[in-house]
């Protein structure tokens, strides 16, 4: 289990780095949006490229930030019953959801989105809007984000199994190995 925990914690560290990129993406999108509005309304100049880069940054925010949200256990869940569960029951519910729902869906979405990314990369597909951007960088975020979410799901499974074995301490916001 030690090597698996090291793998899980490595995935966690990379998810944290992706989370920093996602946070930068939010800031950059806000600055670009404000600057674009100022230039459009102040000087009557507009560019589809600036609008599209905002969409790309939003995609980066979602696709790169979602694994960190899962790691931090801040993802959306129906808490009607979950919050009332005692002892290890929430861990078992998490394991069920991760194994039965998250991993299969993220694996399938990564698998299905990769050929679309490759097609856009090979053909160098451009936006149909005047002044639009190439599309493959935004499309790369799909297989990358889904695959990383899959890996973060594996990390969460490993940590929860280790927790059940008494080899890992878990808290809803902070996780660390047992010393």
CSV table of C-alpha atoms in Angstrom, one decimal:
chain,number,residue,atom,x,y,z
A,1,UNK,CA,0.0,0.0,0.0
A,2,UNK,CA,3.0,2.3,0.6
A,3,UNK,CA,3.7,2.6,-3.2
A,4,UNK,CA,0.1,3.2,-3.9
A,5,UNK,CA,-0.1,5.9,-1.3
A,6,UNK,CA,2.9,7.6,-2.8
A,7,UNK,CA,1.3,7.4,-6.2
A,8,UNK,CA,-1.9,8.9,-4.8
A,9,UNK,CA,-0.1,11.7,-3.0
A,10,UNK,CA,1.8,12.4,-6.2
A,11,UNK,CA,-1.4,12.7,-8.1
A,12,UNK,CA,-2.7,15.0,-5.4
A,13,UNK,CA,0.3,17.3,-5.8
A,14,UNK,CA,-0.1,17.5,-9.5
A,15,UNK,CA,-3.9,18.2,-9.0
A,16,UNK,CA,-2.9,21.1,-6.7
A,17,UNK,CA,-0.6,22.5,-9.5
A,18,UNK,CA,-3.5,22.2,-12.0
A,19,UNK,CA,-5.6,24.0,-9.4
A,20,UNK,CA,-3.2,26.9,-9.4
A,21,UNK,CA,-3.4,27.0,-13.2
A,22,UNK,CA,-7.2,27.0,-13.0
A,23,UNK,CA,-7.1,29.9,-10.5
A,24,UNK,CA,-4.8,31.8,-12.8
A,25,UNK,CA,-7.3,31.0,-15.6
A,26,UNK,CA,-10.1,32.7,-13.7
A,27,UNK,CA,-8.0,35.8,-13.1
A,28,UNK,CA,-6.8,35.9,-16.7
A,29,UNK,CA,-10.4,35.5,-18.0
A,30,UNK,CA,-11.7,38.3,-15.7
A,31,UNK,CA,-8.9,40.7,-16.8
A,32,UNK,CA,-9.3,39.8,-20.5
A,33,UNK,CA,-13.1,40.2,-20.2
A,34,UNK,CA,-12.8,43.6,-18.5
A,35,UNK,CA,-10.2,44.8,-21.0
A,36,UNK,CA,-12.2,43.5,-23.9
A,37,UNK,CA,-15.4,45.3,-22.7
A,38,UNK,CA,-13.4,48.5,-22.1
A,39,UNK,CA,-11.9,48.5,-25.6
A,40,UNK,CA,-15.1,47.4,-27.2
A,41,UNK,CA,-17.3,50.1,-25.6
A,42,UNK,CA,-14.6,52.8,-25.2
A,43,UNK,CA,-13.0,52.5,-28.6
A,44,UNK,CA,-15.6,50.6,-30.6
A,45,UNK,CA,-13.0,47.9,-31.4
A,46,UNK,CA,-13.8,44.2,-31.1
A,47,UNK,CA,-12.1,40.9,-31.6
A,48,UNK,CA,-13.5,37.4,-31.7
A,49,UNK,CA,-10.1,36.1,-30.7
A,50,UNK,CA,-10.4,37.8,-27.3
A,51,UNK,CA,-13.9,36.4,-26.7
A,52,UNK,CA,-12.7,32.9,-27.6
A,53,UNK,CA,-9.7,33.1,-25.3
A,54,UNK,CA,-12.1,33.8,-22.5
A,55,UNK,CA,-14.0,30.6,-23.4
A,56,UNK,CA,-10.7,28.7,-23.5
A,57,UNK,CA,-9.7,30.0,-20.1
A,58,UNK,CA,-13.1,29.0,-18.7
A,59,UNK,CA,-12.6,25.5,-20.1
A,60,UNK,CA,-9.1,25.4,-18.5
A,61,UNK,CA,-10.6,26.5,-15.2
A,62,UNK,CA,-13.2,23.7,-15.2
A,63,UNK,CA,-11.2,20.9,-16.6
A,64,UNK,CA,-8.0,21.6,-14.6
A,65,UNK,CA,-9.8,22.6,-11.4
A,66,UNK,CA,-12.2,19.8,-11.1
A,67,UNK,CA,-9.7,17.2,-9.9
A,68,UNK,CA,-8.6,19.5,-7.1
A,69,UNK,CA,-12.2,20.0,-6.1
A,70,UNK,CA,-12.5,16.2,-5.8
A,71,UNK,CA,-9.3,16.0,-3.9
A,72,UNK,CA,-10.5,18.6,-1.4
A,73,UNK,CA,-13.8,16.7,-1.1
A,74,UNK,CA,-15.7,19.9,-2.1
A,75,UNK,CA,-17.5,18.4,-5.0
A,76,UNK,CA,-21.3,18.5,-5.3
A,77,UNK,CA,-23.1,15.6,-3.7
A,78,UNK,CA,-26.6,15.0,-2.5
A,79,UNK,CA,-26.2,15.4,1.3
A,80,UNK,CA,-29.7,14.3,2.3
A,81,UNK,CA,-28.4,11.0,3.7
A,82,UNK,CA,-24.6,11.3,3.4
A,83,UNK,CA,-24.4,13.9,6.1
A,84,UNK,CA,-26.2,11.6,8.6
A,85,UNK,CA,-23.9,8.6,8.0
A,86,UNK,CA,-21.7,7.6,10.9
A,87,UNK,CA,-18.2,6.1,11.3
A,88,UNK,CA,-16.9,4.6,8.1
A,89,UNK,CA,-20.2,4.6,6.2
A,90,UNK,CA,-19.4,7.9,4.2
A,91,UNK,CA,-16.1,6.3,3.1
A,92,UNK,CA,-17.9,3.3,1.8
A,93,UNK,CA,-20.4,5.5,0.0
A,94,UNK,CA,-17.5,7.5,-1.5
A,95,UNK,CA,-15.8,4.3,-2.7
A,96,UNK,CA,-19.0,3.0,-4.3
A,97,UNK,CA,-19.5,6.3,-6.1
A,98,UNK,CA,-15.9,6.5,-7.2
A,99,UNK,CA,-15.7,3.0,-8.5
A,100,UNK,CA,-19.2,2.6,-10.0
A,101,UNK,CA,-19.7,6.1,-11.4
A,102,UNK,CA,-16.7,8.4,-11.5
A,103,UNK,CA,-14.0,6.1,-13.0
A,104,UNK,CA,-16.1,4.5,-15.7
A,105,UNK,CA,-17.5,7.9,-16.9
A,106,UNK,CA,-14.2,9.7,-16.8
A,107,UNK,CA,-12.5,6.9,-18.5
A,108,UNK,CA,-15.1,6.8,-21.3
A,109,UNK,CA,-15.1,10.6,-21.7
A,110,UNK,CA,-11.2,10.7,-21.9
A,111,UNK,CA,-11.3,7.8,-24.4
A,112,UNK,CA,-14.0,9.5,-26.6
A,113,UNK,CA,-12.6,13.0,-26.5
A,114,UNK,CA,-9.0,12.0,-27.4
A,115,UNK,CA,-9.7,11.3,-31.1
A,116,UNK,CA,-11.5,14.6,-31.4
A,117,UNK,CA,-8.5,16.4,-30.0
A,118,UNK,CA,-6.2,14.5,-32.4
A,119,UNK,CA,-8.4,15.4,-35.4
A,120,UNK,CA,-8.3,19.0,-34.5
A,121,UNK,CA,-4.6,18.9,-34.0
A,122,UNK,CA,-3.8,17.2,-37.3
A,123,UNK,CA,-6.2,19.4,-39.3
A,124,UNK,CA,-5.2,22.5,-37.4
A,125,UNK,CA,-8.9,23.3,-37.2
A,126,UNK,CA,-9.7,27.0,-36.8
A,127,UNK,CA,-12.7,28.8,-35.4
A,128,UNK,CA,-15.3,29.7,-38.0
A,129,UNK,CA,-15.5,33.2,-36.5
A,130,UNK,CA,-13.6,36.0,-38.1
A,131,UNK,CA,-10.4,36.5,-36.1
A,132,UNK,CA,-11.0,33.2,-34.3
A,133,UNK,CA,-8.4,31.0,-32.7
A,134,UNK,CA,-7.2,27.5,-33.4
A,135,UNK,CA,-9.3,25.0,-31.6
A,136,UNK,CA,-7.0,22.1,-30.6
A,137,UNK,CA,-5.6,23.8,-27.4
A,138,UNK,CA,-9.2,24.0,-26.0
A,139,UNK,CA,-10.0,20.5,-27.2
A,140,UNK,CA,-6.8,19.2,-25.5
A,141,UNK,CA,-8.3,20.2,-22.2
A,142,UNK,CA,-11.1,17.6,-22.6
A,143,UNK,CA,-9.0,14.4,-22.7
A,144,UNK,CA,-6.4,15.9,-20.3
A,145,UNK,CA,-9.1,17.0,-17.8
A,146,UNK,CA,-11.1,13.7,-18.0
A,147,UNK,CA,-8.0,11.6,-17.7
A,148,UNK,CA,-6.7,13.6,-14.7
A,149,UNK,CA,-10.0,13.4,-13.0
A,150,UNK,CA,-9.8,9.6,-13.5
A,151,UNK,CA,-6.4,9.6,-11.9
A,152,UNK,CA,-7.6,11.8,-9.0
A,153,UNK,CA,-10.5,9.3,-8.6
A,154,UNK,CA,-7.9,6.5,-8.3
A,155,UNK,CA,-6.0,8.6,-5.8
A,156,UNK,CA,-9.2,9.0,-3.7
A,157,UNK,CA,-9.9,5.3,-3.8
A,158,UNK,CA,-6.4,4.4,-2.7
A,159,UNK,CA,-6.6,6.9,0.2
A,160,UNK,CA,-10.0,5.7,1.3
A,161,UNK,CA,-8.9,2.1,1.3
A,162,UNK,CA,-5.7,3.0,3.2
A,163,UNK,CA,-8.0,4.9,5.7
A,164,UNK,CA,-10.1,1.9,6.2
A,165,UNK,CA,-6.9,-0.1,6.9
A,166,UNK,CA,-5.7,2.5,9.4
A,167,UNK,CA,-2.8,3.6,7.2
A,168,UNK,CA,-4.1,7.1,6.3
A,169,UNK,CA,-5.9,9.8,8.2
A,170,UNK,CA,-8.6,11.7,6.4
A,171,UNK,CA,-10.4,14.9,7.1
A,172,UNK,CA,-12.9,16.6,4.7
A,173,UNK,CA,-10.4,19.4,3.9
A,174,UNK,CA,-7.0,18.1,4.6
A,175,UNK,CA,-5.4,14.7,4.2
A,176,UNK,CA,-2.1,13.4,5.4
A,177,UNK,CA,-0.5,9.9,5.8
A,178,UNK,CA,-0.4,8.4,9.3
A,179,UNK,CA,3.0,8.9,10.8
